[in-house]
Coordinates of C-alpha atoms in Angstrom, one line a residue:
M1 CA 0.0 -0.3 -0.2
K2 CA 3.2 2.3 0.5
Q3 CA 4.1 1.8 -2.6
L4 CA 1.2 2.2 -4.3
Y5 CA 0.6 5.7 -2.4
L6 CA 4.6 6.8 -3.4
T7 CA 3.6 5.6 -7.0
L8 CA -0.2 8.1 -7.1
E9 CA 2.0 10.8 -5.0
D10 CA 4.4 10.5 -7.9
K11 CA 1.5 10.7 -10.4
E12 CA 0.0 13.3 -9.0
K13 CA 3.5 15.6 -9.3
E14 CA 3.8 14.6 -12.4
L15 CA -0.2 15.3 -13.4
R16 CA 0.9 19.0 -11.1
E17 CA 3.4 19.6 -13.3
F18 CA 2.0 19.2 -16.8
I19 CA -0.9 21.0 -15.7
R20 CA 1.4 23.8 -15.5
N21 CA 3.4 23.1 -17.5
Y22 CA -0.1 23.6 -20.1
G23 CA -0.8 26.9 -18.7
Q24 CA 2.5 28.6 -19.3
S25 CA 2.2 26.7 -23.0
R26 CA -1.0 28.9 -23.4
D27 CA 0.2 32.1 -22.5
N28 CA 3.0 31.8 -24.2
E29 CA 0.2 31.5 -27.0
S30 CA -1.4 33.8 -26.6
S31 CA 1.3 36.6 -25.7
L32 CA 3.0 35.0 -29.6
Q33 CA -0.2 36.5 -30.9
Q34 CA -0.7 39.5 -29.4
L35 CA 3.0 39.9 -30.9
C36 CA 1.9 38.6 -34.4
T37 CA -1.7 40.9 -34.0
E38 CA 0.4 44.0 -33.0
R39 CA 3.4 43.4 -35.8
E40 CA 0.5 43.2 -38.9
E41 CA -0.8 46.9 -37.5
R42 CA 3.0 48.0 -37.3
E43 CA 3.2 45.9 -41.2
R44 CA -0.1 47.9 -42.2
E45 CA 1.0 51.1 -40.9
R46 CA 4.5 51.2 -42.4
W47 CA 2.3 50.6 -46.3
S48 CA -0.1 53.2 -45.4
L49 CA 2.8 55.2 -44.2
L50 CA 4.7 54.3 -47.7
R51 CA 1.4 55.0 -49.7
H52 CA 1.6 58.2 -49.0
A53 CA 4.8 59.4 -49.0
R54 CA 4.3 57.6 -53.1
D55 CA 1.4 59.7 -53.5
E56 CA 2.7 63.0 -51.8
A57 CA 5.7 62.3 -55.0
E58 CA 3.5 62.2 -57.4
R59 CA 2.0 65.7 -56.6
S60 CA 5.6 67.2 -56.4
L61 CA 6.6 65.9 -59.7
S62 CA 2.8 67.2 -61.3
L63 CA 3.2 70.2 -59.8
A64 CA 7.1 70.3 -60.6
A65 CA 6.0 69.5 -64.8
Q66 CA 3.4 72.6 -64.3
L67 CA 5.8 75.0 -63.2
N68 CA 8.7 73.6 -65.7
A69 CA 5.1 74.4 -68.5
K70 CA 4.4 77.6 -67.1
E71 CA 8.4 78.8 -66.9
L72 CA 8.7 77.5 -70.8
Q73 CA 5.5 79.5 -71.7
L74 CA 6.9 82.9 -69.8
Q75 CA 9.9 82.2 -71.7
Q76 CA 8.0 82.0 -75.2
A77 CA 6.5 84.9 -74.7
H78 CA 9.6 86.7 -73.5
E79 CA 11.7 85.5 -76.8
Q80 CA 8.3 87.2 -78.6
L81 CA 8.8 90.0 -77.0
Q82 CA 12.6 90.4 -77.6
E83 CA 11.5 89.7 -81.4
A84 CA 9.2 91.9 -81.4
R85 CA 11.0 94.8 -80.5
R86 CA 14.0 93.5 -82.6
Q87 CA 11.5 94.0 -85.7
M88 CA 9.8 97.5 -84.3
Q89 CA 13.8 98.9 -83.7
A90 CA 14.2 97.4 -87.4
A91 CA 11.4 99.1 -88.6
G92 CA 12.4 102.8 -87.3
I93 CA 9.3 102.5 -84.1
G94 CA 10.7 103.2 -80.7
C95 CA 10.4 101.3 -78.2
C96 CA 9.6 102.9 -74.9
L97 CA 7.5 100.2 -73.4
S98 CA 8.4 98.0 -70.5
D99 CA 8.4 94.1 -70.0
Q100 CA 5.2 93.9 -67.8
E101 CA 3.6 96.6 -70.0
S102 CA 4.4 94.9 -73.2
L103 CA 3.1 91.6 -71.9
A104 CA 0.5 92.7 -70.7
S105 CA -0.9 94.5 -73.5
L106 CA -0.2 91.2 -75.7
P107 CA -3.3 88.8 -75.7
R108 CA -4.1 86.3 -73.3
H109 CA -4.1 83.7 -75.8
S110 CA -0.4 85.0 -77.0
I111 CA 0.8 84.6 -73.3
N112 CA -0.7 81.7 -72.3
G113 CA 0.5 79.8 -75.7
T114 CA -3.1 78.0 -76.6
I115 CA -5.5 79.4 -79.4
P116 CA -8.9 78.4 -78.8
T117 CA -10.4 76.7 -82.5
C118 CA -14.0 75.6 -82.9
G119 CA -13.7 71.8 -81.8
A120 CA -13.2 70.1 -79.1
G121 CA -9.4 70.1 -78.7
V122 CA -7.2 73.4 -78.1
V123 CA -4.4 73.8 -80.4
T124 CA -1.5 75.9 -79.3
A125 CA 0.5 78.2 -81.6
G126 CA 2.0 81.1 -78.9
G127 CA 2.1 83.9 -79.9
L128 CA 0.6 82.9 -83.5
T129 CA -2.8 84.5 -84.0
P130 CA -5.6 83.0 -84.6
G131 CA -5.2 83.8 -88.6
S132 CA -2.9 82.3 -89.4
I133 CA -3.5 78.7 -88.6
P134 CA -5.3 77.1 -91.5
H135 CA -9.1 75.8 -91.4
H136 CA -9.9 72.5 -90.7
P137 CA -13.3 71.0 -91.2
P138 CA -15.3 69.5 -88.1
G139 CA -14.2 66.3 -87.7
G140 CA -10.4 67.0 -89.4
G141 CA -7.3 67.4 -88.3
G142 CA -8.0 71.0 -86.4
D143 CA -10.7 69.2 -84.1
R144 CA -7.9 67.7 -81.8
G145 CA -6.1 69.5 -80.1
S146 CA -1.4 69.0 -79.5
C147 CA -1.2 70.9 -76.2
S148 CA 2.8 72.5 -76.1
A149 CA 4.1 76.1 -76.2
D150 CA 5.0 76.9 -79.1
S151 CA 6.4 79.7 -81.9
G152 CA 5.1 78.1 -85.4
V153 CA 2.5 75.2 -86.6
R154 CA 3.6 72.4 -88.0
V155 CA 2.2 69.0 -89.3
S156 CA 2.5 66.1 -87.6
S157 CA 1.0 62.2 -87.7
D158 CA -2.0 61.6 -85.0
R159 CA -3.3 58.1 -85.3
E160 CA -6.6 58.0 -85.0
S161 CA -8.6 54.9 -85.7
G162 CA -12.1 53.8 -86.8
A163 CA -14.0 50.8 -85.2
T164 CA -16.8 49.3 -86.3
S165 CA -18.6 46.8 -85.2
V166 CA -18.6 43.8 -87.1
A167 CA -20.4 40.2 -86.4
G168 CA -18.2 38.2 -83.7
N169 CA -19.6 36.3 -80.4
L170 CA -18.0 35.9 -77.2
S171 CA -20.4 34.7 -75.2
D172 CA -21.1 31.1 -74.7
S173 CA -25.4 30.0 -76.0
T174 CA -25.9 27.9 -72.7
D175 CA -24.9 30.2 -70.5
G176 CA -27.1 32.6 -70.7
A177 CA -24.5 35.4 -71.1
P178 CA -25.5 37.8 -73.8
T179 CA -24.2 38.3 -77.3
I180 CA -20.9 40.5 -78.1
A181 CA -19.8 41.6 -80.7
I182 CA -16.2 42.3 -81.7
G183 CA -15.5 44.5 -84.4
D184 CA -12.2 45.5 -87.2
C185 CA -11.3 48.8 -87.8
K186 CA -8.9 50.4 -89.4
D187 CA -5.4 52.4 -88.0
I188 CA -5.6 55.8 -90.4
D189 CA -2.6 58.8 -89.8
S190 CA -4.6 61.5 -89.9
V191 CA -3.6 65.2 -90.1
S192 CA -3.2 67.3 -86.5
L193 CA -1.9 70.5 -85.2
A194 CA 1.5 70.3 -83.6
S195 CA 3.8 72.3 -82.5
T196 CA 8.4 71.9 -83.7
V197 CA 8.8 72.7 -80.0
P198 CA 10.3 69.0 -79.2
P199 CA 8.4 68.9 -75.4
P200 CA 5.5 66.9 -75.0
P201 CA 2.1 68.5 -73.9
P202 CA 2.0 69.2 -69.7
P203 CA 0.4 66.1 -67.8
H204 CA -2.4 68.5 -66.4
M205 CA -3.7 69.8 -69.8
Y206 CA -5.9 66.8 -70.8
Q207 CA -8.3 66.2 -73.8
S208 CA -11.6 65.5 -72.7
S209 CA -13.4 64.8 -76.3
L210 CA -13.9 61.4 -77.1
K211 CA -11.7 62.2 -81.0
D212 CA -10.1 58.6 -79.7
C213 CA -10.9 55.0 -81.2
S214 CA -9.2 51.5 -80.4
P215 CA -7.3 50.2 -83.7
T216 CA -9.0 47.7 -82.9
L217 CA -11.9 47.7 -80.5
S218 CA -11.2 43.9 -78.9
P219 CA -7.6 42.2 -78.3
L220 CA -9.5 39.1 -78.6
N221 CA -9.5 39.0 -81.9
A222 CA -6.0 39.5 -82.7
N223 CA -5.7 35.9 -85.3
N224 CA -8.1 37.9 -87.1
F225 CA -6.7 41.3 -87.7
S226 CA -5.4 41.8 -91.3
R227 CA -2.6 43.9 -91.3
S228 CA -3.2 44.7 -95.1
I229 CA -6.7 46.1 -93.5
D230 CA -4.1 47.8 -91.9
P231 CA -0.9 49.3 -93.6
V232 CA 0.1 51.6 -90.6
S233 CA -0.7 49.5 -87.3
L234 CA 2.1 50.0 -84.5
S235 CA 0.5 47.1 -82.4
R236 CA 2.9 44.2 -82.5
S237 CA 2.6 41.3 -80.6
V238 CA 5.3 40.0 -78.4
E239 CA 7.1 37.4 -80.5
Q240 CA 7.6 40.3 -83.5
L241 CA 8.5 42.9 -80.4
S242 CA 12.4 41.2 -81.1
S243 CA 11.9 41.5 -84.7
P244 CA 11.6 45.1 -87.1
L245 CA 8.3 46.3 -87.9
E246 CA 7.9 45.2 -91.1
T247 CA 5.9 48.9 -93.0
E248 CA 6.6 52.0 -91.9
P249 CA 3.7 54.3 -90.6
I250 CA 3.2 56.7 -93.7
A251 CA 4.4 60.1 -93.4
V252 CA 2.4 63.3 -93.3
G253 CA 3.6 66.8 -93.7
R254 CA 7.3 66.9 -91.9
R255 CA 7.2 63.3 -90.4
S256 CA 11.0 63.6 -89.5
K257 CA 10.5 66.1 -86.7
Q258 CA 9.1 63.3 -85.2
S259 CA 11.9 61.4 -84.5
S260 CA 13.8 64.4 -82.8
R261 CA 11.3 63.8 -79.5
P262 CA 12.7 63.0 -76.4
S263 CA 12.0 60.4 -74.6
S264 CA 10.1 62.4 -71.9
G265 CA 7.6 63.3 -74.8
R266 CA 6.3 60.1 -73.4
G267 CA 5.9 61.5 -70.0
G268 CA 8.9 60.4 -68.1
T269 CA 9.8 56.5 -67.8
W270 CA 9.5 56.5 -64.6
G271 CA 5.9 57.3 -65.2
S272 CA 3.6 56.5 -61.8
I273 CA 6.1 56.0 -59.0
S274 CA 3.2 53.3 -57.5
R275 CA 5.0 50.6 -59.0
V276 CA 7.2 50.1 -56.2
F277 CA 5.1 50.0 -53.5
A278 CA 3.3 46.4 -55.3
R279 CA 5.5 43.9 -53.3
S280 CA 3.2 43.5 -50.5
R281 CA 3.3 39.7 -52.0
H282 CA 7.0 39.2 -51.5
R283 CA 7.8 40.5 -48.1
N284 CA 8.8 37.3 -46.7
K285 CA 11.4 36.7 -50.0
T286 CA 12.9 40.3 -49.5
S287 CA 12.7 40.0 -45.9
S288 CA 14.7 36.4 -45.8
L289 CA 17.1 37.4 -48.5
Q290 CA 18.2 40.7 -46.2
E291 CA 18.9 38.4 -43.4
T292 CA 21.2 35.8 -45.7
S293 CA 22.6 38.6 -47.0
E294 CA 23.6 40.7 -43.9
H295 CA 27.3 39.8 -43.8
S296 CA 27.9 40.2 -47.4
Y297 CA 28.0 42.8 -49.3
E298 CA 25.6 43.5 -52.9
P299 CA 26.1 45.9 -55.6
Y300 CA 22.0 46.3 -55.6
R301 CA 21.3 46.1 -52.5
S302 CA 24.1 49.1 -51.2
W303 CA 20.3 51.0 -51.2
S304 CA 17.1 50.0 -51.4
P305 CA 14.3 51.1 -53.0
L306 CA 12.1 51.5 -49.4
T307 CA 14.7 53.4 -48.1
E308 CA 14.0 57.4 -48.3
E309 CA 18.0 58.1 -49.2
G310 CA 17.5 54.8 -51.8
Y311 CA 14.8 56.0 -53.3
A312 CA 15.2 60.2 -53.6
E313 CA 19.3 58.3 -55.2
K314 CA 17.0 56.2 -57.7
L315 CA 13.8 58.6 -58.5
R316 CA 17.4 61.1 -59.6
L317 CA 18.1 58.8 -61.6
L318 CA 15.0 58.7 -63.0
R319 CA 15.1 61.7 -64.1
E320 CA 18.4 62.3 -65.1
A321 CA 17.0 59.5 -67.2
S322 CA 14.1 61.2 -68.9
S323 CA 16.1 62.9 -71.7
I324 CA 18.6 60.1 -72.6
P325 CA 18.1 57.1 -74.8
M326 CA 18.4 54.3 -73.1
E327 CA 21.6 52.8 -75.2
R328 CA 23.3 55.9 -73.0
W329 CA 22.1 54.9 -69.6
R330 CA 24.0 53.0 -66.8
A331 CA 23.9 50.3 -64.8
P332 CA 22.3 52.7 -61.6
T333 CA 19.7 53.9 -64.3
V334 CA 18.6 50.7 -66.0
L335 CA 18.6 49.1 -62.2
A336 CA 16.1 52.2 -60.8
W337 CA 14.5 52.2 -64.3
L338 CA 13.8 48.0 -63.5
E339 CA 12.8 48.3 -59.8
V340 CA 11.0 51.6 -59.4
A341 CA 9.0 52.4 -63.1
L342 CA 8.3 48.7 -63.3
G343 CA 8.1 47.9 -59.8
M344 CA 10.1 44.8 -60.4
P345 CA 12.6 44.4 -58.0
Q346 CA 12.4 40.9 -57.6
Y347 CA 15.0 40.9 -60.3
G348 CA 17.2 43.6 -59.3
S349 CA 20.4 41.3 -58.3
K350 CA 20.2 39.3 -61.4
C351 CA 20.5 42.7 -63.3
A352 CA 23.2 44.6 -61.1
E353 CA 25.3 41.1 -61.6
N354 CA 24.2 40.7 -65.5
I355 CA 23.4 43.6 -67.2
K356 CA 26.3 46.9 -67.1
S357 CA 24.0 49.3 -69.7
G358 CA 21.5 50.1 -71.0
K359 CA 23.0 49.5 -73.9
V360 CA 23.3 45.4 -72.9
L361 CA 19.8 45.6 -72.0
L362 CA 17.9 47.0 -75.6
E363 CA 20.1 44.0 -77.0
L364 CA 18.6 41.0 -74.7
S365 CA 16.9 38.4 -76.5
D366 CA 13.9 36.8 -74.9
L367 CA 16.1 33.4 -74.2
E368 CA 18.2 36.2 -72.8
L369 CA 16.3 37.5 -70.4
E370 CA 15.2 34.4 -69.0
C371 CA 18.6 33.1 -68.2
G372 CA 20.7 36.8 -67.2
L373 CA 17.8 38.1 -65.1
G374 CA 16.0 35.0 -64.2
I375 CA 13.1 36.1 -65.5
Q376 CA 10.8 32.8 -65.3
H377 CA 7.6 34.5 -65.8
P378 CA 6.5 34.6 -69.7
M379 CA 4.5 37.7 -68.7
H380 CA 6.8 39.0 -66.7
R381 CA 9.7 38.8 -69.6
K382 CA 6.5 40.8 -71.8
K383 CA 5.7 43.2 -69.8
L384 CA 10.1 44.0 -69.6
R385 CA 9.7 43.5 -73.6
L386 CA 7.7 46.0 -74.4
A387 CA 9.3 49.1 -72.0
I388 CA 12.5 47.6 -73.3
E389 CA 10.8 48.5 -76.8
E390 CA 9.4 51.3 -76.2
H391 CA 12.5 52.5 -75.2
R392 CA 13.9 51.1 -78.6
N393 CA 11.3 53.4 -80.5
P394 CA 10.0 56.2 -77.9
Q395 CA 8.9 57.8 -81.3
L396 CA 6.6 55.6 -82.2
V397 CA 4.6 55.4 -78.8
R398 CA 1.0 56.7 -80.1
Y399 CA 0.2 57.4 -76.0
P400 CA 2.2 59.3 -73.9
C401 CA 0.5 58.4 -70.6
I402 CA 0.5 54.6 -71.0
A403 CA 4.4 54.5 -69.2
Q404 CA 2.5 55.9 -65.5
L405 CA 0.5 52.9 -65.5
G406 CA 1.5 50.2 -63.8
H407 CA 0.4 46.9 -62.5
T408 CA -1.1 48.5 -59.2
W409 CA -2.7 50.6 -60.9
V410 CA -4.3 47.8 -63.4
S411 CA -5.3 45.4 -60.1
S412 CA -6.5 47.1 -57.6
E413 CA -8.0 50.2 -59.8
W414 CA -9.4 49.3 -63.0
L415 CA -10.1 46.1 -61.9
P416 CA -13.0 47.0 -59.3
D417 CA -13.7 49.7 -61.9
L418 CA -14.7 47.7 -64.5
G419 CA -16.6 44.9 -61.8
L420 CA -14.3 42.4 -62.0
A421 CA -12.5 43.3 -58.2
Q422 CA -11.9 38.6 -57.7
Y423 CA -9.0 39.0 -61.3
S424 CA -7.5 41.6 -58.9
D425 CA -4.7 38.7 -57.4
S426 CA -4.2 37.2 -60.8
F427 CA -3.6 40.1 -62.8
A428 CA -0.7 42.0 -59.4
Q429 CA 0.8 38.4 -59.8
N430 CA 1.4 38.8 -63.6
M431 CA 2.5 42.2 -62.9
V432 CA -0.1 43.0 -65.8
D433 CA 0.4 46.9 -66.9
A434 CA -1.1 49.5 -69.2
R435 CA 1.7 48.8 -71.8
M436 CA 0.6 45.2 -71.6
L437 CA -3.1 45.9 -71.8
E438 CA -2.4 47.3 -74.8
H439 CA -1.0 44.2 -76.1
L440 CA -3.0 41.5 -74.4
S441 CA -4.2 38.3 -76.5
K442 CA -7.2 36.4 -75.5
K443 CA -5.0 33.6 -74.7
E444 CA -3.4 35.2 -72.0
L445 CA -6.5 36.0 -70.9
E446 CA -7.9 32.6 -70.5
K447 CA -3.9 30.2 -69.6
Y448 CA -2.1 32.9 -67.1
L449 CA -5.2 35.7 -66.1
G450 CA -8.1 33.1 -65.5
V451 CA -10.2 35.2 -67.5
T452 CA -12.7 32.0 -69.0
R453 CA -15.6 33.4 -68.9
K454 CA -16.2 35.2 -72.5
F455 CA -18.3 37.6 -71.2
H456 CA -15.7 39.4 -68.6
Q457 CA -13.8 38.7 -71.1
A458 CA -15.5 41.3 -72.9
S459 CA -15.7 43.6 -70.3
I460 CA -11.5 43.2 -70.3
V461 CA -12.0 44.3 -73.8
H462 CA -14.3 47.2 -74.0
G463 CA -12.4 48.3 -70.3
I464 CA -9.6 48.2 -72.6
H465 CA -11.2 50.4 -75.6
L466 CA -12.1 52.8 -72.8
L467 CA -8.7 53.5 -72.0
R468 CA -7.5 54.2 -75.7
I469 CA -10.1 56.5 -76.2
M470 CA -9.5 58.7 -72.8
K471 CA -5.4 57.9 -74.0
Y472 CA -4.6 56.2 -71.4
D473 CA -5.2 59.6 -69.1
R474 CA -6.2 58.3 -65.9
Q475 CA -6.8 61.8 -65.4
A476 CA -8.3 63.1 -67.7
L477 CA -10.6 59.9 -67.1
A478 CA -11.1 60.6 -63.2
V479 CA -12.3 64.1 -64.5
R480 CA -14.9 63.1 -67.0
R481 CA -16.5 60.2 -63.9
H482 CA -16.3 63.3 -61.3
Q483 CA -18.3 65.8 -63.3
C484 CA -21.5 63.0 -63.8
E485 CA -20.7 61.2 -60.7
N486 CA -24.3 63.0 -59.6
M487 CA -26.0 62.8 -63.1
D488 CA -27.2 60.7 -64.5
A489 CA -25.3 61.6 -67.8
D490 CA -22.2 60.2 -69.5
P491 CA -22.3 56.5 -69.1
L492 CA -19.4 56.0 -70.9
V493 CA -16.7 56.4 -68.0
W494 CA -19.4 54.8 -65.6
T495 CA -17.7 52.3 -63.4
N496 CA -19.3 49.4 -61.8
Q497 CA -19.7 51.2 -57.9
R498 CA -22.0 53.9 -61.0
F499 CA -23.9 51.5 -61.9
I500 CA -25.2 49.7 -58.5
R501 CA -25.7 53.2 -57.5
W502 CA -28.1 54.3 -60.8
A503 CA -30.1 50.3 -60.4
R504 CA -30.7 51.9 -56.8
S505 CA -31.9 55.2 -58.5
I506 CA -34.5 53.3 -60.5
D507 CA -36.2 51.4 -57.6
L508 CA -34.1 48.3 -58.9
G509 CA -32.2 48.3 -55.2
E510 CA -33.6 44.8 -55.0
Y511 CA -30.8 43.6 -57.1
A512 CA -28.5 46.3 -57.7
D513 CA -26.1 44.1 -55.7
N514 CA -26.2 42.0 -57.8
L515 CA -23.9 44.0 -60.2
K516 CA -21.2 43.1 -57.9
D517 CA -17.9 41.4 -59.6
S518 CA -20.6 41.0 -62.5
G519 CA -18.0 42.7 -65.3
V520 CA -20.9 45.6 -65.9
H521 CA -19.4 49.1 -66.7
G522 CA -19.5 51.8 -69.2
G523 CA -17.5 51.3 -71.5
L524 CA -19.4 48.0 -72.0
V525 CA -22.6 48.5 -71.7
V526 CA -21.9 52.2 -74.3
L527 CA -19.6 50.3 -76.5
E528 CA -21.3 46.6 -77.2
P529 CA -24.0 47.1 -79.7
S530 CA -25.3 44.1 -78.4
F531 CA -25.7 45.1 -75.0
N532 CA -29.6 45.7 -74.1
G533 CA -32.1 45.8 -71.5
D534 CA -32.4 41.9 -70.7
T535 CA -28.6 41.3 -70.9
M536 CA -28.5 44.2 -67.9
A537 CA -31.7 42.5 -66.8
T538 CA -29.7 38.9 -66.7
A539 CA -26.8 40.6 -65.3
L540 CA -29.5 41.5 -62.1
G541 CA -30.5 39.0 -61.8
I542 CA -34.2 39.6 -62.9
P543 CA -36.6 36.7 -63.3
A544 CA -38.2 36.6 -67.0
S545 CA -41.3 35.8 -64.7
K546 CA -41.1 39.2 -64.0
S547 CA -41.8 41.3 -67.2
I548 CA -42.7 44.9 -66.0
I549 CA -39.8 45.4 -64.3
R550 CA -37.6 44.2 -67.0
R551 CA -39.7 47.0 -69.3
H552 CA -39.2 49.2 -66.6
L553 CA -35.3 48.4 -66.5
T554 CA -34.6 49.0 -70.5
A555 CA -36.8 51.9 -70.6
E556 CA -34.5 53.4 -68.2
L557 CA -31.4 52.0 -70.1
D558 CA -32.5 53.3 -73.5
A559 CA -33.2 56.5 -72.1
L560 CA -29.3 56.6 -70.8
V561 CA -27.4 54.9 -73.2
L562 CA -28.9 55.7 -76.9
P563 CA -27.6 58.9 -76.1
A564 CA -24.4 58.1 -75.3
R565 CA -24.1 55.4 -78.8
Y566 CA -24.9 58.2 -80.8
V567 CA -22.7 60.3 -80.2
V568 CA -20.4 57.7 -80.2
F569 CA -20.9 56.9 -83.9
C570 CA -20.9 60.5 -84.9
Q571 CA -17.2 60.6 -83.6
M572 CA -16.4 57.5 -86.0
E573 CA -18.3 59.1 -88.4
E574 CA -15.4 61.5 -88.3
L575 CA -12.7 59.4 -87.8
Q576 CA -13.9 56.9 -90.7
A577 CA -14.3 60.8 -93.4
E578 CA -11.3 62.0 -91.8
A579 CA -9.2 58.6 -92.7
A580 CA -10.3 58.4 -96.2
R581 CA -9.8 62.4 -96.7
V582 CA -5.9 61.5 -95.3
I583 CA -5.7 57.9 -97.4
S584 CA -7.2 60.2 -100.9
K585 CA -4.4 62.9 -100.0
H586 CA -1.5 60.4 -99.1
N587 CA -2.7 58.5 -102.6
R588 CA -2.0 62.0 -105.0

């Protein structure tokens, strides 16, 4: 019995020890969980501060660009004043006015460098009188504007395109989705007034009129696109990017001067600095790399883009590189461009080791990009290839603002505006930026981005079409959306959220939330001819038995969409007429 009692006491001691250890482990787990929560909160605060710093940096850069534009305009006005004084002195007329009096006596348009025309655009001709500008009929070249301060007017080519819808079904017949028509189009050079001064239009000057159409209504019909119809097409696939262009665009006027424009005409290679912040998914990988390299020096880790000093240094390098051809870039500039401008810091180490100049980068093939930089992902290679080709031929860039729209903007802003936020992760992982949207194919949508539904594909197609109409200027797009925020007008630029509010405003609140993640947005509703009341009713989830509600929806939708479609139709007719005039003039 004594032995049993002793054994029982030992077991009780072991049990008490186990209970004590278990309680300590529970306390440790709770404290560890609390520490993890605090760490996540600090991480969120850190990235919030970084986003705020990014926004402030973008704002400061925009203000600096505006200041430079104003200084250029003032300098040109002063040069015009001096020239006028010299002419007056040469003619024997006394010059008794001071600089301030002379500037005050000049017309306002000669100081600002802009002369309004009868069209929707604004043509700049600093110091020129309206009578010195040739007349253009409505819808012609003079109807569009070129925003740069200048003392002369020249003719340049500003590629426009018209799109006509032909039969092409993008919907499955069994899923009840609407029939989507995809159209072919022609890319024709048109005549516009532009300045002889190389600098491009400042980023704060918009053209809010819908004067541009997509060269191809859809990137999904790339297989059916005929280059024989489109002799001046500048849109190339990623396979064609490594080879020279097969055809040259039609030269209109003095085309040779376009090749002298500096690379800053594309709004700067570093564009939107928000690309550097799209690295949250690589955070663990980056931290592990830093831990393993604490005792070893690596060139590309000497200053990180997330540190204040390194980030400022890279921005300085990118500002300097914006006016220098890529073949003259040095290794630090190439690294800064890859990490900050393109938002691809995970390839920085290989770039620092193998790419010593911009000339070397320009000469790399796709296989060398994969081996030298370790870019295994085909979409990442395509992104880098498109950016390199843009620097190889800067005069062929059709949309100066396209470089400012990085993959962070596409995944976090553009897709939710389309009502396709469910694809944000796949677009972010594939680093799809605006350049890639311009060259996106149906195969890439399905294979890499996971967009298999035809209706969602059509939504993305028309979203890209809208970006082309707006010349990839997100600020101009934001201005137009703000103008129709509280009124039922201009549905072309409406977001998915705006259509949900519109559905509630027409007494369909019980169905409005069904539009979330549906892909319904203004570009699809207006630019797709087959989109009608039944299509919207299907997206809203209104049963076919409720015919009264469906008729009410059809009436409201027609009242909203038909005027916008008529405007787009008239603009396409103007573009086609202008294209026909340019072709006939070129043939003569």
